């Protein structure tokens, strides 16, 4: 079992920045892909960015390329999502996810690939 706890959500004006963090505990052995998803009210959960945990490879949804950056600190079992140039369309609950048994697939953000999920962190961007 892997437990994921997100932090760093909040409210910001359009054009601003926020940084989300996700710390894993309970056993990260075998975790190959971690990532961030988001869900806005009335919408389906969608992938934002993924990273091959303990390895190289980062992947982004087209909507956030050039604005968001995912990184990892394996010594602290933590991944981060740096979000810049935020706009109101980025408003959502952001979820951290971890998957075992496979590395991230470039450009593919399939919920079924992830075994563990965090509780979510609210990000609100006002115009």
N, CA, C and O atoms as a DFTB+ gen file, in Angstrom:
508 C
 N C O
     1  1       0.841      -1.180       0.000
     2  2       0.000       0.000       0.000
     3  2       0.887       1.246       0.000
     4  3       1.860       1.328       0.750
     5  1       0.546       2.193      -0.834
     6  2       1.254       3.468      -0.892
     7  2       0.271       4.564      -0.510
     8  3      -0.831       4.644      -1.052
     9  1       0.677       5.396       0.419
    10  2      -0.152       6.514       0.852
    11  2       0.432       7.792       0.269
    12  3       1.636       8.033       0.356
    13  1      -0.424       8.599      -0.319
    14  2       0.002       9.825      -0.984
    15  2      -0.677      11.021      -0.331
    16  3      -1.894      11.029      -0.146
    17  1       0.109      12.019       0.014
    18  2      -0.428      13.225       0.637
    19  2       0.022      14.431      -0.159
    20  3       1.217      14.680      -0.316
    21  1      -0.961      15.186      -0.664
    22  2      -0.653      16.391      -1.435
    23  2      -0.598      17.606      -0.511
    24  3      -1.232      17.637       0.543
    25  1       0.170      18.595      -0.929
    26  2       0.211      19.874      -0.225
    27  2       0.531      20.971      -1.222
    28  3       1.032      20.711      -2.316
    29  1       0.234      22.206      -0.827
    30  2       0.611      23.348      -1.649
    31  2      -0.500      23.960      -2.474
    32  3      -0.257      24.926      -3.197
    33  1      -1.707      23.433      -2.394
    34  2      -2.795      24.044      -3.137
    35  2      -3.154      25.404      -2.565
    36  3      -2.637      25.804      -1.521
    37  1      -4.033      26.107      -3.247
    38  2      -4.464      27.404      -2.754
    39  2      -5.116      28.216      -3.845
    40  3      -5.522      27.699      -4.885
    41  1      -5.203      29.509      -3.575
    42  2      -5.831      30.439      -4.523
    43  2      -4.804      31.420      -5.044
    44  3      -3.922      31.865      -4.309
    45  1      -4.924      31.752      -6.311
    46  2      -3.982      32.672      -6.935
    47  2      -4.700      33.400      -8.063
    48  3      -5.683      32.903      -8.612
    49  1      -4.202      34.567      -8.397
    50  2      -4.765      35.294      -9.526
    51  2      -4.160      34.794     -10.831
    52  3      -3.076      34.210     -10.851
    53  1      -4.874      35.032     -11.901
    54  2      -4.395      34.626     -13.219
    55  2      -3.010      35.195     -13.471
    56  3      -2.728      36.356     -13.175
    57  1      -2.151      34.343     -14.029
    58  2      -0.767      34.730     -14.271
    59  2       0.171      34.350     -13.151
    60  3       1.390      34.426     -13.300
    61  1      -0.393      33.943     -12.031
    62  2       0.419      33.589     -10.878
    63  2       0.934      32.166     -10.927
    64  3       0.742      31.445     -11.906
    65  1       1.597      31.778      -9.840
    66  2       2.229      30.454      -9.755
    67  2       1.869      29.766      -8.445
    68  3       1.600      30.412      -7.432
    69  1       1.872      28.451      -8.494
    70  2       1.718      27.615      -7.306
    71  2       2.593      26.385      -7.480
    72  3       2.907      25.979      -8.599
    73  1       2.973      25.809      -6.369
    74  2       3.750      24.580      -6.405
    75  2       3.067      23.534      -5.537
    76  3       2.850      23.744      -4.344
    77  1       2.734      22.409      -6.148
    78  2       2.146      21.294      -5.426
    79  2       3.224      20.269      -5.102
    80  3       4.160      20.066      -5.876
    81  1       3.080      19.636      -3.965
    82  2       3.979      18.548      -3.584
    83  2       3.157      17.328      -3.209
    84  3       2.017      17.438      -2.759
    85  1       3.753      16.178      -3.402
    86  2       3.099      14.912      -3.056
    87  2       4.143      14.002      -2.431
    88  3       5.144      13.660      -3.062
    89  1       3.903      13.616      -1.197
    90  2       4.825      12.743      -0.490
    91  2       4.217      11.359      -0.341
    92  3       3.074      11.207       0.090
    93  1       4.999      10.356      -0.705
    94  2       4.550       8.971      -0.634
    95  2       5.107       8.291       0.600
    96  3       6.237       8.552       1.014
    97  1       4.302       7.415       1.184
    98  2       4.754       6.632       2.323
    99  2       4.102       5.265       2.254
   100  3       3.176       5.033       1.477
   101  1       4.610       4.361       3.091
   102  2       4.026       3.028       3.148
   103  2       4.720       2.025       2.270
   104  3       4.439       0.829       2.346
   105  1       5.646       2.504       1.417
   106  2       6.361       1.556       0.563
   107  2       6.270       1.932      -0.895
   108  3       5.262       1.667      -1.550
   109  1       7.315       2.548      -1.405
   110  2       7.323       2.971      -2.794
   111  2       8.029       1.966      -3.699
   112  3       8.178       2.205      -4.897
   113  1       8.464       0.839      -3.127
   114  2       9.154      -0.153      -3.941
   115  2       8.252      -0.613      -5.070
   116  3       7.093      -0.966      -4.852
   117  1       8.796      -0.605      -6.278
   118  2       8.009      -1.030      -7.419
   119  2       7.176       0.057      -8.045
   120  3       6.514      -0.170      -9.058
   121  1       7.200       1.251      -7.448
   122  2       6.482       2.370      -8.057
   123  2       7.293       2.888      -9.230
   124  3       8.423       3.345      -9.055
   125  1       6.732       2.819     -10.405
   126  2       7.468       3.203     -11.603
   127  2       7.011       4.530     -12.202
   128  3       7.805       5.251     -12.805
   129  1       5.754       4.842     -12.036
   130  2       5.207       6.055     -12.650
   131  2       4.388       6.805     -11.618
   132  3       3.520       6.230     -10.962
   133  1       4.669       8.087     -11.479
   134  2       3.863       8.946     -10.623
   135  2       3.406      10.134     -11.440
   136  3       4.023      10.499     -12.441
   137  1       2.319      10.729     -10.999
   138  2       1.827      11.845     -11.798
   139  2       0.776      12.664     -11.096
   140  3       0.401      12.413      -9.951
   141  1       0.319      13.652     -11.829
   142  2      -0.717      14.554     -11.359
   143  2      -1.890      14.523     -12.330
   144  3      -1.726      14.568     -13.549
   145  1      -3.071      14.446     -11.745
   146  2      -4.320      14.550     -12.490
   147  2      -5.117      15.696     -11.883
   148  3      -4.813      16.161     -10.785
   149  1      -6.129      16.146     -12.596
   150  2      -6.990      17.189     -12.041
   151  2      -8.429      16.952     -12.464
   152  3      -8.715      16.332     -13.488
   153  1      -9.322      17.471     -11.633
   154  2     -10.741      17.321     -11.914
   155  2     -11.459      18.607     -11.556
   156  3     -11.495      19.018     -10.396
   157  1     -12.027      19.231     -12.566
   158  2     -12.816      20.441     -12.368
   159  2     -14.273      20.051     -12.134
   160  3     -14.684      18.963     -12.537
   161  1     -15.060      20.908     -11.495
   162  2     -16.474      20.593     -11.258
   163  2     -17.204      20.245     -12.536
   164  3     -17.130      20.982     -13.520
   165  1     -17.913      19.120     -12.529
   166  2     -18.680      18.704     -13.694
   167  2     -17.862      18.100     -14.811
   168  3     -18.391      17.812     -15.884
   169  1     -16.583      17.906     -14.574
   170  2     -15.709      17.348     -15.620
   171  2     -15.074      16.045     -15.159
   172  3     -15.045      15.730     -13.969
   173  1     -14.571      15.303     -16.123
   174  2     -13.876      14.063     -15.794
   175  2     -12.462      14.373     -15.318
   176  3     -11.910      15.435     -15.609
   177  1     -11.897      13.440     -14.592
   178  2     -10.511      13.584     -14.155
   179  2      -9.600      13.449     -15.377
   180  3      -9.771      12.547     -16.197
   181  1      -8.644      14.349     -15.481
   182  2      -7.752      14.347     -16.636
   183  2      -6.300      14.398     -16.201
   184  3      -5.967      14.951     -15.153
   185  1      -5.449      13.816     -17.019
   186  2      -4.030      13.819     -16.719
   187  2      -3.400      15.167     -16.974
   188  3      -3.779      15.882     -17.901
   189  1      -2.435      15.506     -16.144
   190  2      -1.721      16.771     -16.260
   191  2      -0.253      16.515     -16.603
   192  3       0.268      17.048     -17.583
   193  1       0.404      15.696     -15.785
   194  2       1.824      15.420     -15.993
   195  2       2.196      14.125     -15.289
   196  3       1.626      13.779     -14.254
   197  1       3.150      13.419     -15.859
   198  2       3.647      12.191     -15.237
   199  2       5.160      12.163     -15.280
   200  3       5.787      12.857     -16.080
   201  1       5.745      11.342     -14.399
   202  2       7.198      11.242     -14.310
   203  2       7.576       9.807     -13.979
   204  3       6.954       9.172     -13.128
   205  1       8.598       9.302     -14.656
   206  2       9.106       7.975     -14.329
   207  2       9.846       8.060     -13.003
   208  3      10.912       8.669     -12.918
   209  1       9.281       7.452     -11.976
   210  2       9.821       7.594     -10.630
   211  2      11.160       6.881     -10.510
   212  3      11.268       5.694     -10.815
   213  1      12.178       7.607     -10.066
   214  2      13.511       7.037      -9.932
   215  2      14.245       6.896     -11.235
   216  3      15.308       6.277     -11.288
   217  1      13.702       7.454     -12.276
   218  2      14.316       7.356     -13.594
   219  2      14.091       8.663     -14.340
   220  3      13.721       9.676     -13.747
   221  1      14.314       8.628     -15.613
   222  2      14.100       9.827     -16.417
   223  2      12.821       9.693     -17.230
   224  3      12.321       8.593     -17.466
   225  1      12.315      10.827     -17.645
   226  2      11.111      10.831     -18.465
   227  2      10.005      11.594     -17.789
   228  3       9.504      11.185     -16.742
   229  1       9.620      12.711     -18.391
   230  2       8.496      13.501     -17.921
   231  2       7.575      13.760     -19.098
   232  3       8.030      13.939     -20.228
   233  1       6.285      13.779     -18.829
   234  2       5.305      13.901     -19.899
   235  2       4.189      14.834     -19.463
   236  3       3.796      14.846     -18.296
   237  1       3.680      15.616     -20.409
   238  2       2.716      16.648     -20.078
   239  2       1.521      16.620     -21.012
   240  3       1.632      16.278     -22.190
   241  1       0.377      16.988     -20.455
   242  2      -0.789      17.223     -21.302
   243  2      -0.541      18.483     -22.123
   244  3       0.159      19.392     -21.678
   245  1      -1.110      18.534     -23.310
   246  2      -0.901      19.683     -24.197
   247  2      -1.327      20.986     -23.531
   248  3      -0.731      22.035     -23.775
   249  1      -2.343      20.920     -22.703
   250  2      -2.895      22.129     -22.093
   251  2      -1.951      22.791     -21.103
   252  3      -2.140      23.958     -20.760
   253  1      -0.934      22.063     -20.635
   254  2      -0.046      22.633     -19.618
   255  2       1.418      22.699     -20.071
   256  3       2.271      23.205     -19.342
   257  1       1.701      22.196     -21.253
   258  2       3.085      22.212     -21.736
   259  2       3.628      23.630     -21.771
   260  3       2.961      24.555     -22.233
   261  1       4.847      23.788     -21.277
   262  2       5.477      25.099     -21.253
   263  2       5.105      25.933     -20.043
   264  3       5.726      26.965     -19.792
   265  1       4.097      25.503     -19.284
   266  2       3.672      26.247     -18.094
   267  2       3.912      25.456     -16.809
   268  3       4.270      26.029     -15.781
   269  1       3.715      24.152     -16.871
   270  2       3.861      23.296     -15.697
   271  2       5.136      22.471     -15.813
   272  3       5.593      22.154     -16.912
   273  1       5.702      22.129     -14.651
   274  2       6.900      21.310     -14.636
   275  2       6.800      20.312     -13.486
   276  3       6.557      20.693     -12.341
   277  1       6.989      19.033     -13.802
   278  2       6.956      17.987     -12.784
   279  2       8.385      17.582     -12.462
   280  3       9.229      17.484     -13.353
   281  1       8.649      17.348     -11.191
   282  2       9.990      16.947     -10.769
   283  2       9.877      15.983      -9.595
   284  3       8.793      15.784      -9.047
   285  1      11.006      15.386      -9.213
   286  2      10.974      14.413      -8.130
   287  2      12.175      14.573      -7.216
   288  3      13.234      15.045      -7.628
   289  1      11.990      14.174      -5.978
   290  2      13.054      14.077      -4.994
   291  2      12.890      12.705      -4.357
   292  3      12.194      12.547      -3.355
   293  1      13.549      11.709      -4.962
   294  2      13.332      10.337      -4.503
   295  2      13.844      10.125      -3.076
   296  3      13.356       9.244      -2.368
   297  1      14.821      10.926      -2.654
   298  2      15.314      10.806      -1.283
   299  2      14.247      11.142      -0.261
   300  3      14.296      10.680       0.879
   301  1      13.277      11.954      -0.676
   302  2      12.182      12.336       0.205
   303  2      10.869      11.710      -0.229
   304  3       9.810      12.048       0.300
   305  1      10.934      10.795      -1.197
   306  2       9.714      10.144      -1.709
   307  2       8.662      11.173      -2.111
   308  3       7.477      11.027      -1.809
   309  1       9.115      12.200      -2.788
   310  2       8.243      13.330      -3.096
   311  2       8.324      13.705      -4.562
   312  3       9.395      13.663      -5.169
   313  1       7.187      14.070      -5.123
   314  2       7.179      14.704      -6.439
   315  2       6.546      16.086      -6.300
   316  3       5.773      16.348      -5.378
   317  1       6.894      16.955      -7.238
   318  2       6.390      18.319      -7.216
   319  2       5.760      18.644      -8.563
   320  3       6.088      18.046      -9.588
   321  1       4.848      19.607      -8.531
   322  2       4.304      20.157      -9.759
   323  2       4.381      21.677      -9.649
   324  3       3.625      22.297      -8.902
   325  1       5.293      22.258     -10.395
   326  2       5.418      23.706     -10.446
   327  2       4.483      24.214     -11.528
   328  3       4.593      23.826     -12.691
   329  1       3.559      25.088     -11.137
   330  2       2.559      25.589     -12.067
   331  2       2.743      27.088     -12.239
   332  3       2.580      27.853     -11.289
   333  1       3.081      27.502     -13.442
   334  2       3.279      28.917     -13.757
   335  2       2.237      29.382     -14.764
   336  3       1.574      28.573     -15.414
   337  1       2.106      30.689     -14.881
   338  2       1.163      31.288     -15.832
   339  2      -0.220      30.663     -15.711
   340  3      -0.846      30.304     -16.709
   341  1      -0.673      30.542     -14.502
   342  2      -1.966      29.900     -14.263
   343  2      -3.101      30.750     -14.820
   344  3      -3.035      31.979     -14.823
   345  1      -4.130      30.079     -15.284
   346  2      -5.326      30.758     -15.773
   347  2      -6.560      30.099     -15.152
   348  3      -6.459      28.995     -14.617
   349  1      -7.710      30.751     -15.213
   350  2      -8.909      30.209     -14.556
   351  2      -9.267      28.794     -14.998
   352  3      -9.885      28.050     -14.236
   353  1      -8.888      28.410     -16.215
   354  2      -9.175      27.054     -16.697
   355  2      -8.370      25.993     -15.953
   356  3      -8.664      24.802     -16.064
   357  1      -7.369      26.409     -15.205
   358  2      -6.575      25.466     -14.406
   359  2      -7.222      25.177     -13.047
   360  3      -6.731      24.337     -12.292
   361  1      -8.303      25.860     -12.741
   362  2      -8.998      25.643     -11.474
   363  2      -9.548      24.221     -11.408
   364  3     -10.301      23.793     -12.283
   365  1      -9.164      23.501     -10.364
   366  2      -9.564      22.098     -10.228
   367  2      -9.021      21.558      -8.916
   368  3      -8.230      22.207      -8.231
   369  1      -9.465      20.357      -8.588
   370  2      -8.809      19.594      -7.524
   371  2      -7.708      18.774      -8.196
   372  3      -7.955      18.055      -9.164
   373  1      -6.508      18.892      -7.675
   374  2      -5.360      18.195      -8.246
   375  2      -5.029      16.972      -7.401
   376  3      -4.888      17.057      -6.181
   377  1      -4.908      15.829      -8.079
   378  2      -4.656      14.566      -7.405
   379  2      -3.283      14.013      -7.779
   380  3      -2.887      14.029      -8.944
   381  1      -2.582      13.535      -6.792
   382  2      -1.338      12.818      -7.006
   383  2      -1.664      11.338      -7.196
   384  3      -2.582      10.818      -6.563
   385  1      -0.924      10.668      -8.055
   386  2      -1.184       9.261      -8.323
   387  2       0.125       8.503      -8.467
   388  3       1.139       9.058      -8.890
   389  1       0.085       7.228      -8.110
   390  2       1.265       6.364      -8.226
   391  2       0.863       5.038      -8.849
   392  3      -0.175       4.465      -8.518
   393  1       1.699       4.565      -9.752
   394  2       1.422       3.298     -10.410
   395  2       2.575       2.334     -10.281
   396  3       3.737       2.741     -10.264
   397  1       2.260       1.062     -10.190
   398  2       3.283       0.036     -10.097
   399  2       3.251      -0.851     -11.338
   400  3       2.210      -1.040     -11.967
   401  1       4.397      -1.376     -11.659
   402  2       4.442      -2.405     -12.687
   403  2       4.682      -1.921     -14.098
   404  3       4.924      -2.721     -15.002
   405  1       4.616      -0.610     -14.294
   406  2       4.894      -0.104     -15.627
   407  2       5.398       1.333     -15.544
   408  3       4.999       2.091     -14.660
   409  1       6.263       1.691     -16.456
   410  2       6.696       3.072     -16.539
   411  2       5.624       3.899     -17.243
   412  3       4.719       3.375     -17.892
   413  1       5.765       5.209     -17.086
   414  2       4.816       6.110     -17.713
   415  2       4.860       5.947     -19.226
   416  3       5.922       5.710     -19.803
   417  1       3.724       6.072     -19.849
   418  2       3.624       6.001     -21.301
   419  2       3.535       7.429     -21.831
   420  3       2.624       8.162     -21.446
   421  1       4.438       7.839     -22.686
   422  2       4.428       9.215     -23.189
   423  2       3.079       9.617     -23.763
   424  3       2.550       8.963     -24.662
   425  1       2.537      10.696     -23.234
   426  2       1.290      11.221     -23.771
   427  2       0.048      10.467     -23.370
   428  3      -1.047      10.805     -23.819
   429  1       0.186       9.457     -22.538
   430  2      -0.970       8.655     -22.121
   431  2      -1.205       8.862     -20.636
   432  3      -0.301       8.665     -19.823
   433  1      -2.406       9.255     -20.287
   434  2      -2.761       9.512     -18.887
   435  2      -4.004       8.695     -18.564
   436  3      -5.106       9.231     -18.439
   437  1      -3.805       7.395     -18.433
   438  2      -4.918       6.495     -18.201
   439  2      -5.071       6.230     -16.716
   440  3      -4.142       5.743     -16.072
   441  1      -6.223       6.543     -16.174
   442  2      -6.435       6.380     -14.733
   443  2      -6.174       4.951     -14.280
   444  3      -5.683       4.726     -13.174
   445  1      -6.500       3.992     -15.127
   446  2      -6.353       2.586     -14.743
   447  2      -4.898       2.182     -14.569
   448  3      -4.622       1.134     -13.987
   449  1      -3.963       2.986     -15.058
   450  2      -2.537       2.679     -14.900
   451  2      -2.030       3.000     -13.506
   452  3      -0.903       2.649     -13.156
   453  1      -2.858       3.665     -12.709
   454  2      -2.410       4.124     -11.406
   455  2      -3.174       3.391     -10.298
   456  3      -4.400       3.289     -10.311
   457  1      -2.393       2.890      -9.346
   458  2      -2.957       2.046      -8.293
   459  2      -3.340       2.825      -7.036
   460  3      -4.220       2.407      -6.283
   461  1      -2.677       3.954      -6.815
   462  2      -2.859       4.679      -5.566
   463  2      -3.097       6.160      -5.859
   464  3      -2.531       6.728      -6.793
   465  1      -3.943       6.760      -5.041
   466  2      -4.331       8.153      -5.246
   467  2      -4.302       8.920      -3.931
   468  3      -4.575       8.372      -2.862
   469  1      -3.965      10.200      -4.037
   470  2      -4.043      11.068      -2.878
   471  2      -5.444      11.617      -2.721
   472  3      -6.331      11.329      -3.524
   473  1      -5.637      12.410      -1.679
   474  2      -6.950      12.968      -1.365
   475  2      -7.304      14.168      -2.234
   476  3      -8.480      14.498      -2.386
   477  1      -6.319      14.806      -2.793
   478  2      -6.570      15.949      -3.657
   479  2      -6.247      17.273      -2.986
   480  3      -6.353      17.412      -1.768
   481  1      -5.853      18.235      -3.793
   482  2      -5.553      19.583      -3.319
   483  2      -6.258      20.580      -4.240
   484  3      -6.135      20.511      -5.463
   485  1      -6.989      21.495      -3.637
   486  2      -7.746      22.473      -4.428
   487  2      -6.817      23.570      -4.942
   488  3      -6.014      24.134      -4.199
   489  1      -6.953      23.852      -6.231
   490  2      -6.252      24.981      -6.855
   491  2      -7.319      25.861      -7.492
   492  3      -8.092      25.405      -8.334
   493  1      -7.353      27.125      -7.085
   494  2      -8.338      28.065      -7.606
   495  2      -7.612      29.254      -8.215
   496  3      -6.793      29.897      -7.558
   497  1      -7.919      29.541      -9.473
   498  2      -7.286      30.656     -10.173
   499  2      -8.380      31.654     -10.547
   500  3      -9.322      31.320     -11.266
   501  1      -8.244      32.859     -10.059
   502  2      -9.243      33.885     -10.326
   503  2      -8.754      34.835     -11.422
   504  3      -7.557      35.070     -11.584
   505  1      -9.715      35.363     -12.157
   506  2      -9.353      36.257     -13.275
   507  2      -9.231      37.698     -12.812
   508  3      -8.935      38.582     -13.616
